[in-house]
Amino acid sequence: MQVRAKAAKEVGASLETYGFEVESPKEYQCLIKVEYCGICHSDLHVIDDDWGIAKYPAIAGHEVIGIVEEVGGQVNHLKVGDRVGVGWQKSSCLQCSECLNGNENLCDRNQALIVPGPGGFANYLLTDSRFAFPIPEGIDPKVAGPLLCGGITVYSGLTSAGMSSGQEIGIIGIGGLGHMAVQFAKKLGNRVTVFTTSPDKAEFAHKLGADNAIVVPRGKAPPQPTQLLNIILSTVPASLDWSAYLEYLDSDGTLCFVGVTDAPLNLPLWPLLTKRRRVMASIIGGRAAMMDMLSVASRFKIEPVVEVFPLEQVNEAIEKVRSNQVRYRAVLAMN
Ligand SMILES: NC(=O)c1ccc[n+]([C@@H]2O[C@H](COP(=O)([O-])OP(=O)(O)OC[C@H]3O[C@@H](n4cnc5c(N)ncnc54)[C@H](OP(=O)(O)O)[C@@H]3O)[C@@H](O)[C@H]2O)c1
Ligand SMILES: [Zn+2]
Ligand SMILES: [Zn+2]
């Protein structure tokens, strides 16, 4: 069948209509009629080839929600008509120790949905059903997509950093990932402090559940802490004054990076040493974590706040993401 997609034909280009053929799903594949697809900042990193891994034409989109239209002969866990979601990861070997331990996201043979693609900025997606996840009934399909990449990334990052409940959690950057992180941390029983460059977001963060909001103008360091934190999650796609943020960590506290920048980390050793603080980074999450996250989101009513654009307006939507104008996740609607 013919798929209608939006593709960047070269580095950083505006997206253009792009058609291609897909065959019927084989073995473990499924064909999904895409309803919605979130725009994650990683889509921009790929369109712009910030990571040197992009293939053109690049069909981005990895926060996909849609209805299963056809399944291959080996698919048992999904049937035609089911609503599913697909995130950053398209496949893994399913046999190495990482995969067997439920860490498919750490598999050396993991494959991303959009590199080389095609991803979800399209009306249909043919993909491996073993990385397509049933969407719980209680989650509105219009807002569900962002959970599949942004949601799992912050949920897995926070839990891997040791978040339980009754802790003080800091979130740097209140964009797509950050605004979901605030909700997960708060609704799972923690106190939350946000660091944002945008004064309007500081106000809205309280509505999302934040207890404290600190406006840190771009290029500036945060003020001296008045409250120490157990975990700080950075969701910003930029380098900040990390040593100033280390001062916010309590002893045994963890600074966890999920936002991506190519700049080397510039961190002093002494503040780590004297308070036994840790630094870590985390990438998406495995399949078990994904199921767990979707169930938590459904039970605790964790909902991405979205701005919906028709697929035809994908370039306007991308420009809004680039200029940090989206509140808080842009989602493309395919119809
Ligand atoms: N580790 C993973 O597995 C994984 C998964 C998904 C995404 N990511 C990465 O996570 C990052 C964030 O993605 P996203 O979709 O949440 O992006 P986003 O919606 O654009 O949000 C990023 C936020 O960071 C803040 N920010 C941006 N530029 C900044 C700067 N120069 N200085 C200070 N703050 C800045 C802004 O928040 P304020 O307005 O509040 O300051 C912005 O809203 C990207 O690098 C993306 O590639 C990683
Ligand atoms: Zn593996
Ligand atoms: Zn993403």
PDB file of C-alpha atoms and ligand atoms in Angstrom, residues 40-42 45 51 149 153 173-177 196-198 201 218 235-238 240 258-260 282-284 321 324 329, ligand 1:
ATOM      1  CA  CYS A  40      10.085  15.008  20.436  1.00  0.00           C
ATOM      2  CA  HIS A  41      13.208  17.167  20.447  1.00  0.00           C
ATOM      3  CA  SER A  42      15.084  14.033  19.305  1.00  0.00           C
ATOM      4  CA  HIS A  45      18.226  16.312  16.487  1.00  0.00           C
ATOM      5  CA  TRP A  51      24.215  13.141  16.174  1.00  0.00           C
ATOM      6  CA  CYS A 149       9.184   8.456  24.258  1.00  0.00           C
ATOM      7  CA  THR A 153      12.422   8.396  29.297  1.00  0.00           C
ATOM      8  CA  GLY A 173      13.762  22.158  31.687  1.00  0.00           C
ATOM      9  CA  ILE A 174       9.975  22.098  31.467  1.00  0.00           C
ATOM     10  CA  GLY A 175       9.471  21.078  27.865  1.00  0.00           C
ATOM     11  CA  GLY A 176       7.970  17.858  26.561  1.00  0.00           C
ATOM     12  CA  LEU A 177       9.985  15.582  28.841  1.00  0.00           C
ATOM     13  CA  THR A 196      13.065  26.767  34.017  1.00  0.00           C
ATOM     14  CA  THR A 197      14.193  29.572  31.753  1.00  0.00           C
ATOM     15  CA  SER A 198      10.545  30.494  31.029  1.00  0.00           C
ATOM     16  CA  LYS A 201       6.282  27.794  32.866  1.00  0.00           C
ATOM     17  CA  ARG A 218      19.330  31.390  29.899  1.00  0.00           C
ATOM     18  CA  THR A 235      15.912  17.311  30.328  1.00  0.00           C
ATOM     19  CA  VAL A 236      17.590  20.225  28.532  1.00  0.00           C
ATOM     20  CA  PRO A 237      19.206  19.776  25.110  1.00  0.00           C
ATOM     21  CA  ALA A 238      22.034  22.105  26.176  1.00  0.00           C
ATOM     22  CA  LEU A 240      24.372  24.287  31.732  1.00  0.00           C
ATOM     23  CA  VAL A 258      18.229  12.482  29.864  1.00  0.00           C
ATOM     24  CA  GLY A 259      18.517  15.661  27.760  1.00  0.00           C
ATOM     25  CA  VAL A 260      21.206  15.298  25.127  1.00  0.00           C
ATOM     26  CA  SER A 282      19.603   7.239  31.050  1.00  0.00           C
ATOM     27  CA  ILE A 283      18.149   6.354  27.659  1.00  0.00           C
ATOM     28  CA  ILE A 284      14.438   5.608  27.051  1.00  0.00           C
ATOM     29  CA  VAL A 321       9.430  23.352  19.151  1.00  0.00           C
ATOM     30  CA  ASN A 324      10.608  26.807  22.772  1.00  0.00           C
ATOM     31  CA  ARG A 329       4.267  18.902  23.561  1.00  0.00           C
TER      32      ARG A 329
HETATM   33  N1  LIG B   1      17.635  10.072  26.999  1.00  0.00           N
HETATM   34  C1  LIG B   1      16.646   9.724  26.193  1.00  0.00           C
HETATM   35  O1  LIG B   1      16.328   8.549  25.998  1.00  0.00           O
HETATM   36  C2  LIG B   1      15.862  10.799  25.519  1.00  0.00           C
HETATM   37  C3  LIG B   1      14.561  10.560  25.067  1.00  0.00           C
HETATM   38  C4  LIG B   1      13.833  11.609  24.527  1.00  0.00           C
HETATM   39  C5  LIG B   1      14.407  12.861  24.400  1.00  0.00           C
HETATM   40  N2  LIG B   1      15.678  13.037  24.818  1.00  0.00           N
HETATM   41  C6  LIG B   1      16.340  14.347  24.728  1.00  0.00           C
HETATM   42  O2  LIG B   1      15.846  15.156  25.789  1.00  0.00           O
HETATM   43  C7  LIG B   1      15.984  16.537  25.407  1.00  0.00           C
HETATM   44  C8  LIG B   1      14.663  17.239  25.649  1.00  0.00           C
HETATM   45  O3  LIG B   1      13.672  16.743  24.770  1.00  0.00           O
HETATM   46  P1  LIG B   1      12.203  17.418  24.778  1.00  0.00           P
HETATM   47  O4  LIG B   1      11.463  16.739  23.703  1.00  0.00           O
HETATM   48  O5  LIG B   1      11.673  17.491  26.140  1.00  0.00           O
HETATM   49  O6  LIG B   1      12.590  18.907  24.284  1.00  0.00           O
HETATM   50  P2  LIG B   1      11.738  20.239  24.435  1.00  0.00           P
HETATM   51  O7  LIG B   1      10.285  19.939  24.485  1.00  0.00           O
HETATM   52  O8  LIG B   1      12.261  21.157  23.406  1.00  0.00           O
HETATM   53  O9  LIG B   1      12.126  20.763  25.902  1.00  0.00           O
HETATM   54  C9  LIG B   1      13.429  21.083  26.273  1.00  0.00           C
HETATM   55  C10 LIG B   1      13.359  22.180  27.341  1.00  0.00           C
HETATM   56  O10 LIG B   1      14.670  22.447  27.800  1.00  0.00           O
HETATM   57  C11 LIG B   1      14.780  23.831  28.108  1.00  0.00           C
HETATM   58  N3  LIG B   1      15.848  24.384  27.262  1.00  0.00           N
HETATM   59  C12 LIG B   1      15.977  24.296  25.937  1.00  0.00           C
HETATM   60  N4  LIG B   1      17.106  24.903  25.509  1.00  0.00           N
HETATM   61  C13 LIG B   1      17.713  25.367  26.603  1.00  0.00           C
HETATM   62  C14 LIG B   1      18.909  26.088  26.852  1.00  0.00           C
HETATM   63  N5  LIG B   1      19.734  26.444  25.851  1.00  0.00           N
HETATM   64  N6  LIG B   1      19.231  26.401  28.118  1.00  0.00           N
HETATM   65  C15 LIG B   1      18.411  26.049  29.125  1.00  0.00           C
HETATM   66  N7  LIG B   1      17.250  25.380  28.963  1.00  0.00           N
HETATM   67  C16 LIG B   1      16.911  25.049  27.718  1.00  0.00           C
HETATM   68  C17 LIG B   1      13.433  24.463  27.815  1.00  0.00           C
HETATM   69  O11 LIG B   1      12.695  24.425  29.024  1.00  0.00           O
HETATM   70  P3  LIG B   1      12.402  25.763  29.890  1.00  0.00           P
HETATM   71  O12 LIG B   1      11.600  26.657  28.975  1.00  0.00           O
HETATM   72  O13 LIG B   1      11.643  25.245  31.050  1.00  0.00           O
HETATM   73  O14 LIG B   1      13.717  26.328  30.269  1.00  0.00           O
HETATM   74  C18 LIG B   1      12.822  23.496  26.827  1.00  0.00           C
HETATM   75  O15 LIG B   1      11.420  23.548  26.838  1.00  0.00           O
HETATM   76  C19 LIG B   1      16.449  16.513  23.954  1.00  0.00           C
HETATM   77  O16 LIG B   1      17.859  16.639  23.926  1.00  0.00           O
HETATM   78  C20 LIG B   1      16.048  15.126  23.482  1.00  0.00           C
HETATM   79  O17 LIG B   1      16.829  14.654  22.399  1.00  0.00           O
HETATM   80  C21 LIG B   1      16.416  12.054  25.377  1.00  0.00           C
END
